[in-house]
Amino acid sequence: MTTTPVTHLVINPATGTPVTELPLASLADADAAIEAAHAAFPAWRALPPGERAALLRRFAAVVDAHVEELAELEVRNAGHTWGNARWEAGNVRDCLNYYAGAPERLFGRQIPVAGGVDVTFHEPLGVVGVIVPWNFPMPIAGWGFAPALAAGNTVVLKPAELTPLTAIRLGELALEAGLPEHVLTIVAGKGSVVGERFVTHPLVQKVCFTGSTEVGKRIMAGCAEQVKKVTLELGGKSSNIVFADADIDAAAASAPYAVFDNAGQDCCARSRILVERSAYDEFLTKLEPAVRGLRVLDPSDESSEMGPLISAQQKESVTGYLDEVEVAFAGSAPGGDGFWVPPSVVTVDDPATRIWREEVFGPVVAVMPFDDEADAVAKANDTEYGLSGSIFTSDLGRGLRVARAVEAGNLSVNSHSSVRYWTPFGGYKQSGLGRELGPDAPMAFTEEKNVFFAH
């Protein structure tokens, strides 16, 4: 007796039309992938550091040769703009090149002790399970597998059901680059099947999850059963704090890109704007033309600055928030069968308002005035999240004070930049656990071993 494999229809979110249909991995498929990765681990771990580094650089070179192909897949599969998709494919290449330097630099320490010599080693964990969300499929995959592979681990990676195409292709490119089979394995399937198996399978030594806080809590609880290591990058409700002494023109012009990039489907989105009361009216007056001028077009048009939401379900969720409030002003959006919502601005006085407190994950920003520095910090911190944020001011001392006072992992002063692969990334509070990226990321995929040699 044969069973028909479960499949998933991949949809172009800009048009609502099918792209392709893919089989979804079963529990047995997930087990087989994990066991094969476990079997491949000893040889990958034993590879001389310089050889592992050379393979990662070769992988980066192959990705570089396929940036346009990968970007085109993401434009169709995820509705990303061409500019974003090219950057995302390039980010995978750059992360691989950056972490290719790690295998030869996984230094331990010699610690002075009495009676002998004490040294430490950083040793790989084994099989690492990486669970990738649909909003940034390529970069977040690279942030997980590049440092994990560099540290000597093997990786099984589950892309989101909605956006599996670039991850599958990256797995093929890894083999083309010469990585041994089963060192990086892509397992496309349901979170409730494959993702859950990463949590429960005893051969998976660590789980890296990026997604909603709700699911992250369940993964953390599941990993606790085996005292399994876990990194969580979860939700956000970040503030863009604009003081009256800032360059209001520059702050208003840049604000739309801080929240409407990727149609607001970004856990770092500055979806709350706090403006000092004396500059509030001026800021809103200058924000409106910036929002209306945003080019919201089918991503197949290379001039598009914002694409659609990922799915009909996501569109319904976002419009549900907008139905509860009065929209102050909005930009445009295409019609048709795609999952489009125009970039929208609402003004809020009550901090208990749902659209102010919850992660909308769409092209919606709420604006609220504040009275002074202390009020700005209090309002910015009045959230269960703490991932990112921006501070606009001409006073460097104030910028530093507020950055130190805001409870978030990634802050920018007079900028909206949250993510660089050279620097650590992660959240406070319910925005996550642990850090990704930066020079220390490979260490998070190792155990530190201490060895004492008696004289």
Short mmCIF file of C-alpha atoms in Angstrom, two decimals:
data_model
loop_
_atom_site.label_atom_id
_atom_site.label_comp_id
_atom_site.label_asym_id
_atom_site.label_seq_id
_atom_site.Cartn_x
_atom_site.Cartn_y
_atom_site.Cartn_z
CA MET A 1 0.00 0.00 0.00
CA THR A 2 1.37 3.42 -0.95
CA THR A 3 0.35 6.73 0.55
CA THR A 4 0.07 9.93 -1.41
CA PRO A 5 2.70 12.43 -0.21
CA VAL A 6 1.45 15.60 1.42
CA THR A 7 2.19 18.64 -0.72
CA HIS A 8 2.10 22.40 -0.37
CA LEU A 9 1.13 24.84 -3.08
CA VAL A 10 3.59 27.76 -3.16
CA ILE A 11 1.79 31.02 -4.04
CA ASN A 12 3.12 34.27 -5.49
CA PRO A 13 1.79 36.79 -2.94
CA ALA A 14 1.80 39.67 -5.44
CA THR A 15 -0.68 37.94 -7.74
CA GLY A 16 -2.23 35.14 -5.71
CA THR A 17 -1.22 32.65 -8.43
CA PRO A 18 0.60 29.33 -7.92
CA VAL A 19 4.37 29.16 -8.36
CA THR A 20 4.92 25.44 -7.79
CA GLU A 21 3.78 22.52 -5.67
CA LEU A 22 6.25 20.81 -3.36
CA PRO A 23 6.11 17.64 -1.25
CA LEU A 24 6.24 18.16 2.50
CA ALA A 25 8.59 16.03 4.58
CA SER A 26 7.08 13.40 6.86
CA LEU A 27 8.19 12.54 10.36
CA ALA A 28 10.18 9.63 8.88
CA ASP A 29 11.85 12.03 6.44
CA ALA A 30 12.82 14.34 9.31
CA ASP A 31 14.24 11.43 11.31
CA ALA A 32 16.24 10.21 8.31
CA ALA A 33 17.70 13.68 7.72
CA ILE A 34 18.67 14.09 11.38
CA GLU A 35 20.26 10.64 11.51
CA ALA A 36 22.20 11.28 8.28
CA ALA A 37 23.43 14.62 9.65
CA HIS A 38 24.53 12.85 12.84
CA ALA A 39 26.44 10.27 10.77
CA ALA A 40 28.12 13.05 8.74
CA PHE A 41 29.18 14.98 11.85
CA PRO A 42 32.41 13.12 12.86
CA ALA A 43 34.07 13.59 9.46
CA TRP A 44 33.01 17.26 9.21
CA ARG A 45 34.22 17.92 12.74
CA ALA A 46 37.55 16.21 12.01
CA LEU A 47 38.19 18.19 8.84
CA PRO A 48 41.26 20.41 9.32
CA PRO A 49 40.13 23.98 10.08
CA GLY A 50 41.71 25.39 6.94
CA GLU A 51 39.85 22.88 4.76
CA ARG A 52 36.52 23.64 6.40
CA ALA A 53 37.20 27.36 5.91
CA ALA A 54 38.04 26.79 2.24
CA LEU A 55 34.76 24.91 1.68
CA LEU A 56 32.77 27.73 3.26
CA ARG A 57 34.52 30.26 1.02
CA ARG A 58 33.74 28.05 -1.97
CA PHE A 59 30.09 27.92 -0.88
CA ALA A 60 30.10 31.73 -0.69
CA ALA A 61 31.53 31.96 -4.20
CA VAL A 62 28.85 29.64 -5.60
CA VAL A 63 26.10 31.68 -3.88
CA ASP A 64 27.65 34.83 -5.35
CA ALA A 65 27.43 33.32 -8.82
CA HIS A 66 23.71 32.66 -8.26
CA VAL A 67 22.63 35.92 -6.57
CA GLU A 68 20.32 36.90 -9.44
CA GLU A 69 18.72 33.44 -9.56
CA LEU A 70 18.16 33.38 -5.80
CA ALA A 71 16.78 36.93 -5.84
CA GLU A 72 14.33 36.08 -8.63
CA LEU A 73 13.08 33.08 -6.63
CA GLU A 74 12.47 35.32 -3.59
CA VAL A 75 10.68 37.97 -5.63
CA ARG A 76 8.22 35.32 -6.85
CA ASN A 77 7.98 33.25 -3.68
CA ALA A 78 8.00 35.90 -0.93
CA GLY A 79 6.96 39.07 -2.78
CA HIS A 80 10.19 40.83 -1.89
CA THR A 81 11.35 43.77 -3.94
CA TRP A 82 14.28 43.17 -6.27
CA GLY A 83 16.47 45.47 -4.19
CA ASN A 84 15.73 43.57 -1.00
CA ALA A 85 16.04 40.15 -2.62
CA ARG A 86 19.46 40.91 -4.09
CA TRP A 87 20.65 42.21 -0.72
CA GLU A 88 19.32 39.07 0.99
CA ALA A 89 21.10 36.67 -1.36
CA GLY A 90 24.26 38.75 -1.00
CA ASN A 91 23.93 38.60 2.78
CA VAL A 92 24.10 34.79 2.65
CA ARG A 93 27.30 35.08 0.63
CA ASP A 94 28.74 37.67 3.02
CA CYS A 95 27.90 35.61 6.14
CA LEU A 96 29.59 32.56 4.64
CA ASN A 97 32.70 34.58 3.82
CA TYR A 98 32.74 36.18 7.27
CA TYR A 99 32.36 32.91 9.17
CA ALA A 100 34.83 31.16 6.88
CA GLY A 101 37.38 32.97 9.04
CA ALA A 102 36.13 31.25 12.19
CA PRO A 103 37.38 27.64 11.89
CA GLU A 104 41.01 28.78 12.15
CA ARG A 105 40.20 31.21 14.98
CA LEU A 106 38.14 29.14 17.43
CA PHE A 107 40.62 29.97 20.14
CA GLY A 108 40.58 28.53 23.62
CA ARG A 109 42.51 29.99 26.54
CA GLN A 110 45.41 29.09 28.78
CA ILE A 111 44.36 29.98 32.33
CA PRO A 112 46.99 30.43 35.08
CA VAL A 113 46.45 27.87 37.86
CA ALA A 114 48.57 26.27 40.58
CA GLY A 115 50.12 22.86 40.05
CA GLY A 116 49.92 22.58 36.29
CA VAL A 117 48.61 23.99 33.05
CA ASP A 118 44.94 24.67 32.31
CA VAL A 119 43.56 25.07 28.78
CA THR A 120 40.09 25.42 27.27
CA PHE A 121 38.69 24.14 23.96
CA HIS A 122 35.57 25.06 21.97
CA GLU A 123 34.10 21.85 20.58
CA PRO A 124 31.13 21.55 18.18
CA LEU A 125 27.79 20.33 19.49
CA GLY A 126 26.74 17.90 16.73
CA VAL A 127 23.50 18.28 14.78
CA VAL A 128 21.93 21.76 14.88
CA GLY A 129 18.29 22.29 13.85
CA VAL A 130 17.56 25.69 12.29
CA ILE A 131 13.92 26.80 11.87
CA VAL A 132 13.55 29.73 9.46
CA PRO A 133 10.54 32.09 9.14
CA TRP A 134 8.86 33.29 5.96
CA ASN A 135 9.68 36.99 6.25
CA PHE A 136 13.43 36.83 5.50
CA PRO A 137 14.04 33.27 4.27
CA MET A 138 17.60 33.67 2.96
CA PRO A 139 19.39 35.87 5.51
CA ILE A 140 17.99 34.12 8.56
CA ALA A 141 18.96 30.74 7.10
CA GLY A 142 22.52 32.02 6.61
CA TRP A 143 22.67 33.52 10.09
CA GLY A 144 22.02 30.01 11.44
CA PHE A 145 23.95 27.68 9.17
CA ALA A 146 27.07 29.78 8.46
CA PRO A 147 28.41 30.04 12.05
CA ALA A 148 27.12 26.56 12.95
CA LEU A 149 28.98 24.95 10.04
CA ALA A 150 32.06 27.04 10.76
CA ALA A 151 32.15 25.71 14.32
CA GLY A 152 32.14 22.13 13.00
CA ASN A 153 28.47 21.20 13.39
CA THR A 154 26.16 19.66 10.81
CA VAL A 155 22.86 21.44 10.14
CA VAL A 156 19.31 20.40 9.29
CA LEU A 157 17.27 23.41 8.24
CA LYS A 158 13.50 23.74 7.97
CA PRO A 159 12.28 26.65 5.83
CA ALA A 160 8.80 28.07 6.33
CA GLU A 161 6.08 26.26 4.37
CA LEU A 162 5.19 29.50 2.58
CA THR A 163 8.75 30.27 1.41
CA PRO A 164 10.83 27.12 0.86
CA LEU A 165 12.29 27.77 -2.59
CA THR A 166 15.49 29.69 -1.80
CA ALA A 167 16.42 27.36 1.08
CA ILE A 168 16.05 24.32 -1.16
CA ARG A 169 18.25 25.98 -3.78
CA LEU A 170 20.88 26.94 -1.17
CA GLY A 171 21.05 23.30 -0.13
CA GLU A 172 21.74 22.34 -3.73
CA LEU A 173 24.40 25.04 -4.05
CA ALA A 174 26.15 23.76 -0.91
CA LEU A 175 26.60 20.36 -2.57
CA GLU A 176 27.72 22.04 -5.78
CA ALA A 177 30.35 23.91 -3.77
CA GLY A 178 31.72 20.63 -2.43
CA LEU A 179 30.26 20.44 1.08
CA PRO A 180 29.94 16.76 1.99
CA GLU A 181 26.48 15.26 1.72
CA HIS A 182 24.29 15.64 4.83
CA VAL A 183 26.46 18.43 6.32
CA LEU A 184 23.72 20.93 5.36
CA THR A 185 20.31 19.37 4.77
CA ILE A 186 17.12 21.23 3.87
CA VAL A 187 13.93 19.58 5.14
CA ALA A 188 10.82 21.34 3.83
CA GLY A 189 7.80 20.47 5.93
CA LYS A 190 5.27 21.61 8.50
CA GLY A 191 6.44 23.19 11.71
CA SER A 192 4.23 20.79 13.66
CA VAL A 193 6.07 17.84 12.06
CA VAL A 194 9.65 18.78 11.15
CA GLY A 195 10.17 21.71 13.52
CA GLU A 196 8.68 19.76 16.39
CA ARG A 197 10.98 16.84 15.59
CA PHE A 198 14.03 19.10 15.86
CA VAL A 199 12.86 19.81 19.40
CA THR A 200 12.10 16.21 20.40
CA HIS A 201 14.82 14.23 18.57
CA PRO A 202 17.68 13.41 20.97
CA LEU A 203 20.33 13.65 18.24
CA VAL A 204 19.59 17.35 17.66
CA GLN A 205 21.83 19.18 20.12
CA LYS A 206 20.60 22.73 19.56
CA VAL A 207 17.58 24.45 17.99
CA CYS A 208 17.71 27.93 16.46
CA PHE A 209 14.24 29.36 15.95
CA THR A 210 13.15 32.66 14.45
CA GLY A 211 9.43 33.40 14.52
CA SER A 212 6.58 34.35 16.81
CA THR A 213 6.96 34.67 20.57
CA GLU A 214 4.06 32.26 21.05
CA VAL A 215 5.76 29.45 19.10
CA GLY A 216 9.14 30.32 20.60
CA LYS A 217 7.80 29.72 24.10
CA ARG A 218 6.59 26.25 23.07
CA ILE A 219 9.97 25.43 21.52
CA MET A 220 11.79 26.59 24.65
CA ALA A 221 9.53 24.44 26.83
CA GLY A 222 10.10 21.44 24.56
CA CYS A 223 13.87 21.89 24.57
CA ALA A 224 13.79 22.00 28.38
CA GLU A 225 12.71 18.35 28.40
CA GLN A 226 16.19 17.37 27.17
CA VAL A 227 18.05 20.42 28.52
CA LYS A 228 18.65 21.19 24.85
CA LYS A 229 20.34 24.41 23.83
CA VAL A 230 18.12 26.94 22.09
CA THR A 231 18.44 30.36 20.48
CA LEU A 232 15.21 32.31 19.98
CA GLU A 233 14.72 35.42 17.87
CA LEU A 234 11.11 36.38 18.38
CA GLY A 235 8.70 39.29 18.00
CA GLY A 236 9.17 43.01 18.30
CA LYS A 237 7.31 46.27 18.77
CA SER A 238 10.15 48.70 18.31
CA SER A 239 10.04 52.46 18.79
CA ASN A 240 11.40 55.21 16.59
CA ILE A 241 11.96 58.08 19.07
CA VAL A 242 12.16 61.53 17.46
CA PHE A 243 13.27 64.46 19.64
CA ALA A 244 12.46 68.05 18.69
CA ASP A 245 16.16 68.88 18.25
CA ALA A 246 16.51 66.23 15.52
CA ASP A 247 16.60 66.91 11.80
CA ILE A 248 12.83 66.55 11.43
CA ASP A 249 13.00 66.49 7.62
CA ALA A 250 15.44 63.56 7.69
CA ALA A 251 13.54 61.75 10.46
CA ALA A 252 10.21 62.02 8.60
CA ALA A 253 11.73 61.03 5.25
CA SER A 254 13.39 57.91 6.67
CA ALA A 255 10.59 56.74 8.97
CA PRO A 256 8.52 54.95 6.26
CA TYR A 257 11.48 52.77 5.29
CA ALA A 258 11.99 51.79 8.93
CA VAL A 259 8.53 50.24 9.16
CA PHE A 260 7.23 49.56 5.65
CA ASP A 261 10.28 47.69 4.39
CA ASN A 262 9.16 44.15 3.48
CA ALA A 263 5.59 45.42 3.92
CA GLY A 264 6.19 45.73 7.66
CA GLN A 265 6.83 41.98 7.98
CA ASP A 266 9.95 42.55 10.02
CA CYS A 267 10.41 41.95 13.73
CA CYS A 268 12.75 44.99 13.79
CA ALA A 269 10.12 47.26 12.20
CA ARG A 270 9.85 50.62 13.97
CA SER A 271 6.07 50.22 14.15
CA ARG A 272 5.72 52.80 16.93
CA ILE A 273 6.88 56.38 16.38
CA LEU A 274 7.27 58.54 19.48
CA VAL A 275 7.63 62.25 18.67
CA GLU A 276 8.41 65.05 21.13
CA ARG A 277 5.20 67.04 21.52
CA SER A 278 6.64 70.36 20.30
CA ALA A 279 7.65 68.71 16.98
CA TYR A 280 4.66 66.36 16.67
CA ASP A 281 2.55 68.35 14.20
CA GLU A 282 5.56 69.25 12.03
CA PHE A 283 6.67 65.62 11.94
CA LEU A 284 3.23 64.32 10.89
CA THR A 285 2.97 67.02 8.20
CA LYS A 286 6.28 65.90 6.73
CA LEU A 287 5.61 62.18 7.22
CA GLU A 288 2.48 62.20 5.08
CA PRO A 289 4.11 62.98 1.70
CA ALA A 290 6.88 60.50 2.49
CA VAL A 291 4.30 57.76 3.04
CA ARG A 292 2.19 58.69 0.02
CA GLY A 293 5.32 58.80 -2.14
CA LEU A 294 6.35 55.23 -1.31
CA ARG A 295 6.34 53.16 -4.52
CA VAL A 296 4.11 50.17 -3.69
CA LEU A 297 4.21 48.07 -6.86
CA ASP A 298 4.34 44.47 -8.02
CA PRO A 299 7.87 43.35 -7.06
CA SER A 300 8.50 42.33 -10.66
CA ASP A 301 8.87 46.09 -11.24
CA GLU A 302 12.42 46.88 -10.16
CA SER A 303 11.39 50.35 -8.96
CA SER A 304 9.05 48.88 -6.32
CA GLU A 305 9.86 49.91 -2.75
CA MET A 306 7.21 47.78 -1.01
CA GLY A 307 5.58 44.53 -1.99
CA PRO A 308 2.59 42.54 -0.74
CA LEU A 309 1.93 40.66 2.47
CA ILE A 310 2.88 36.99 2.36
CA SER A 311 -0.60 35.43 2.43
CA ALA A 312 -4.34 35.99 2.52
CA GLN A 313 -4.28 35.06 6.21
CA GLN A 314 -1.68 37.73 6.96
CA LYS A 315 -3.67 40.33 5.02
CA GLU A 316 -6.78 39.47 7.03
CA SER A 317 -4.84 39.78 10.29
CA VAL A 318 -3.42 43.21 9.39
CA THR A 319 -6.70 44.64 8.10
CA GLY A 320 -8.33 43.44 11.33
CA TYR A 321 -6.12 45.87 13.26
CA LEU A 322 -6.86 48.70 10.83
CA ASP A 323 -10.61 48.11 11.12
CA GLU A 324 -10.40 49.03 14.83
CA VAL A 325 -8.88 52.48 14.34
CA GLU A 326 -9.11 55.56 12.19
CA VAL A 327 -6.31 55.79 9.62
CA ALA A 328 -4.75 59.28 9.58
CA PHE A 329 -3.33 58.83 6.08
CA ALA A 330 -2.13 56.05 3.83
CA GLY A 331 -0.20 55.38 0.66
CA SER A 332 -1.36 53.43 -2.35
CA ALA A 333 -1.36 49.73 -3.21
CA PRO A 334 -2.14 47.71 -6.34
CA GLY A 335 -5.48 45.99 -6.77
CA GLY A 336 -5.95 42.48 -8.10
CA ASP A 337 -5.68 39.15 -6.35
CA GLY A 338 -2.43 39.76 -4.51
CA PHE A 339 -2.24 40.24 -0.74
CA TRP A 340 -1.87 44.01 -0.72
CA VAL A 341 -2.37 46.50 2.12
CA PRO A 342 -1.36 50.16 1.62
CA PRO A 343 1.22 51.68 4.00
CA SER A 344 -0.93 53.19 6.75
CA VAL A 345 -0.39 55.67 9.59
CA VAL A 346 -2.57 55.92 12.69
CA THR A 347 -2.27 58.36 15.59
CA VAL A 348 -2.66 57.00 19.12
CA ASP A 349 -3.19 58.66 22.50
CA ASP A 350 -4.01 55.62 24.64
CA PRO A 351 -1.06 53.25 25.16
CA ALA A 352 -3.53 50.42 25.84
CA THR A 353 -4.73 50.50 22.21
CA ARG A 354 -4.22 47.10 20.60
CA ILE A 355 -2.49 48.47 17.50
CA TRP A 356 0.03 50.23 19.78
CA ARG A 357 0.78 47.17 21.92
CA GLU A 358 0.67 44.15 19.59
CA GLU A 359 2.97 43.18 16.74
CA VAL A 360 0.87 43.85 13.63
CA PHE A 361 3.50 42.50 11.21
CA GLY A 362 2.21 44.58 8.35
CA PRO A 363 2.61 48.05 6.79
CA VAL A 364 1.08 49.92 9.73
CA VAL A 365 2.72 52.47 12.01
CA ALA A 366 1.25 54.16 15.09
CA VAL A 367 2.41 57.64 16.16
CA MET A 368 2.21 59.07 19.69
CA PRO A 369 3.57 62.28 21.27
CA PHE A 370 5.83 62.36 24.33
CA ASP A 371 6.68 65.16 26.75
CA ASP A 372 10.34 64.76 27.70
CA GLU A 373 13.23 62.30 27.71
CA ALA A 374 11.96 60.33 30.69
CA ASP A 375 8.48 60.07 29.14
CA ALA A 376 9.98 58.86 25.85
CA VAL A 377 11.97 56.12 27.57
CA ALA A 378 9.00 55.05 29.70
CA LYS A 379 6.72 54.78 26.66
CA ALA A 380 9.35 52.96 24.60
CA ASN A 381 9.88 50.42 27.39
CA ASP A 382 6.17 49.91 28.02
CA THR A 383 6.07 46.68 26.00
CA GLU A 384 6.79 42.98 26.50
CA TYR A 385 9.19 43.17 23.54
CA GLY A 386 12.72 44.56 23.26
CA LEU A 387 14.31 43.85 19.92
CA SER A 388 15.27 47.08 18.18
CA GLY A 389 14.65 50.82 17.92
CA SER A 390 15.88 54.20 16.72
CA ILE A 391 16.63 57.53 18.38
CA PHE A 392 16.76 60.77 16.39
CA THR A 393 18.44 63.71 18.13
CA SER A 394 21.23 66.24 17.49
CA ASP A 395 22.42 65.82 21.10
CA LEU A 396 25.00 63.01 21.22
CA GLY A 397 24.78 62.81 25.02
CA ARG A 398 21.02 62.37 24.83
CA GLY A 399 21.40 59.75 22.11
CA LEU A 400 23.73 57.75 24.33
CA ARG A 401 21.58 58.16 27.47
CA VAL A 402 18.39 57.08 25.72
CA ALA A 403 20.10 54.19 23.94
CA ARG A 404 21.35 52.91 27.31
CA ALA A 405 17.91 53.38 28.89
CA VAL A 406 15.77 51.69 26.20
CA GLU A 407 15.39 47.96 26.90
CA ALA A 408 16.22 46.56 23.48
CA GLY A 409 19.05 44.58 21.94
CA ASN A 410 19.73 46.62 18.80
CA LEU A 411 19.48 50.40 18.75
CA SER A 412 20.50 53.04 16.22
CA VAL A 413 21.02 56.76 16.74
CA ASN A 414 20.06 58.92 13.73
CA SER A 415 19.72 55.71 11.72
CA HIS A 416 17.40 52.74 11.36
CA SER A 417 20.07 50.10 10.82
CA SER A 418 19.47 47.03 13.00
CA VAL A 419 21.40 44.23 11.41
CA ARG A 420 25.03 43.86 10.39
CA TYR A 421 26.63 40.42 10.24
CA TRP A 422 29.72 41.87 12.01
CA THR A 423 27.72 42.74 15.16
CA PRO A 424 25.57 40.74 17.61
CA PHE A 425 21.81 40.62 17.05
CA GLY A 426 19.07 39.58 19.46
CA GLY A 427 16.40 40.75 21.84
CA TYR A 428 15.54 41.62 25.42
CA LYS A 429 12.46 40.38 27.26
CA GLN A 430 10.04 38.38 25.07
CA SER A 431 11.92 39.28 21.89
CA GLY A 432 14.25 36.37 22.33
CA LEU A 433 17.03 34.46 23.98
CA GLY A 434 20.69 34.47 22.96
CA ARG A 435 22.44 36.34 20.17
CA GLU A 436 23.12 35.69 16.51
CA LEU A 437 25.75 37.19 14.19
CA GLY A 438 28.85 39.09 15.23
CA PRO A 439 32.32 37.67 15.89
CA ASP A 440 31.17 35.42 18.73
CA ALA A 441 28.32 33.64 16.91
CA PRO A 442 30.26 30.39 16.26
CA MET A 443 30.93 30.09 20.01
CA ALA A 444 27.18 29.69 20.56
CA PHE A 445 27.41 26.46 18.56
CA THR A 446 30.12 24.96 20.78
CA GLU A 447 30.67 23.52 24.22
CA GLU A 448 33.57 24.96 26.20
CA LYS A 449 35.76 22.21 27.59
CA ASN A 450 38.31 22.77 30.36
CA VAL A 451 41.38 20.50 30.63
CA PHE A 452 43.93 20.58 33.45
CA PHE A 453 47.42 19.06 33.05
CA ALA A 454 49.24 18.41 36.37
CA HIS A 455 52.97 19.19 36.52
#
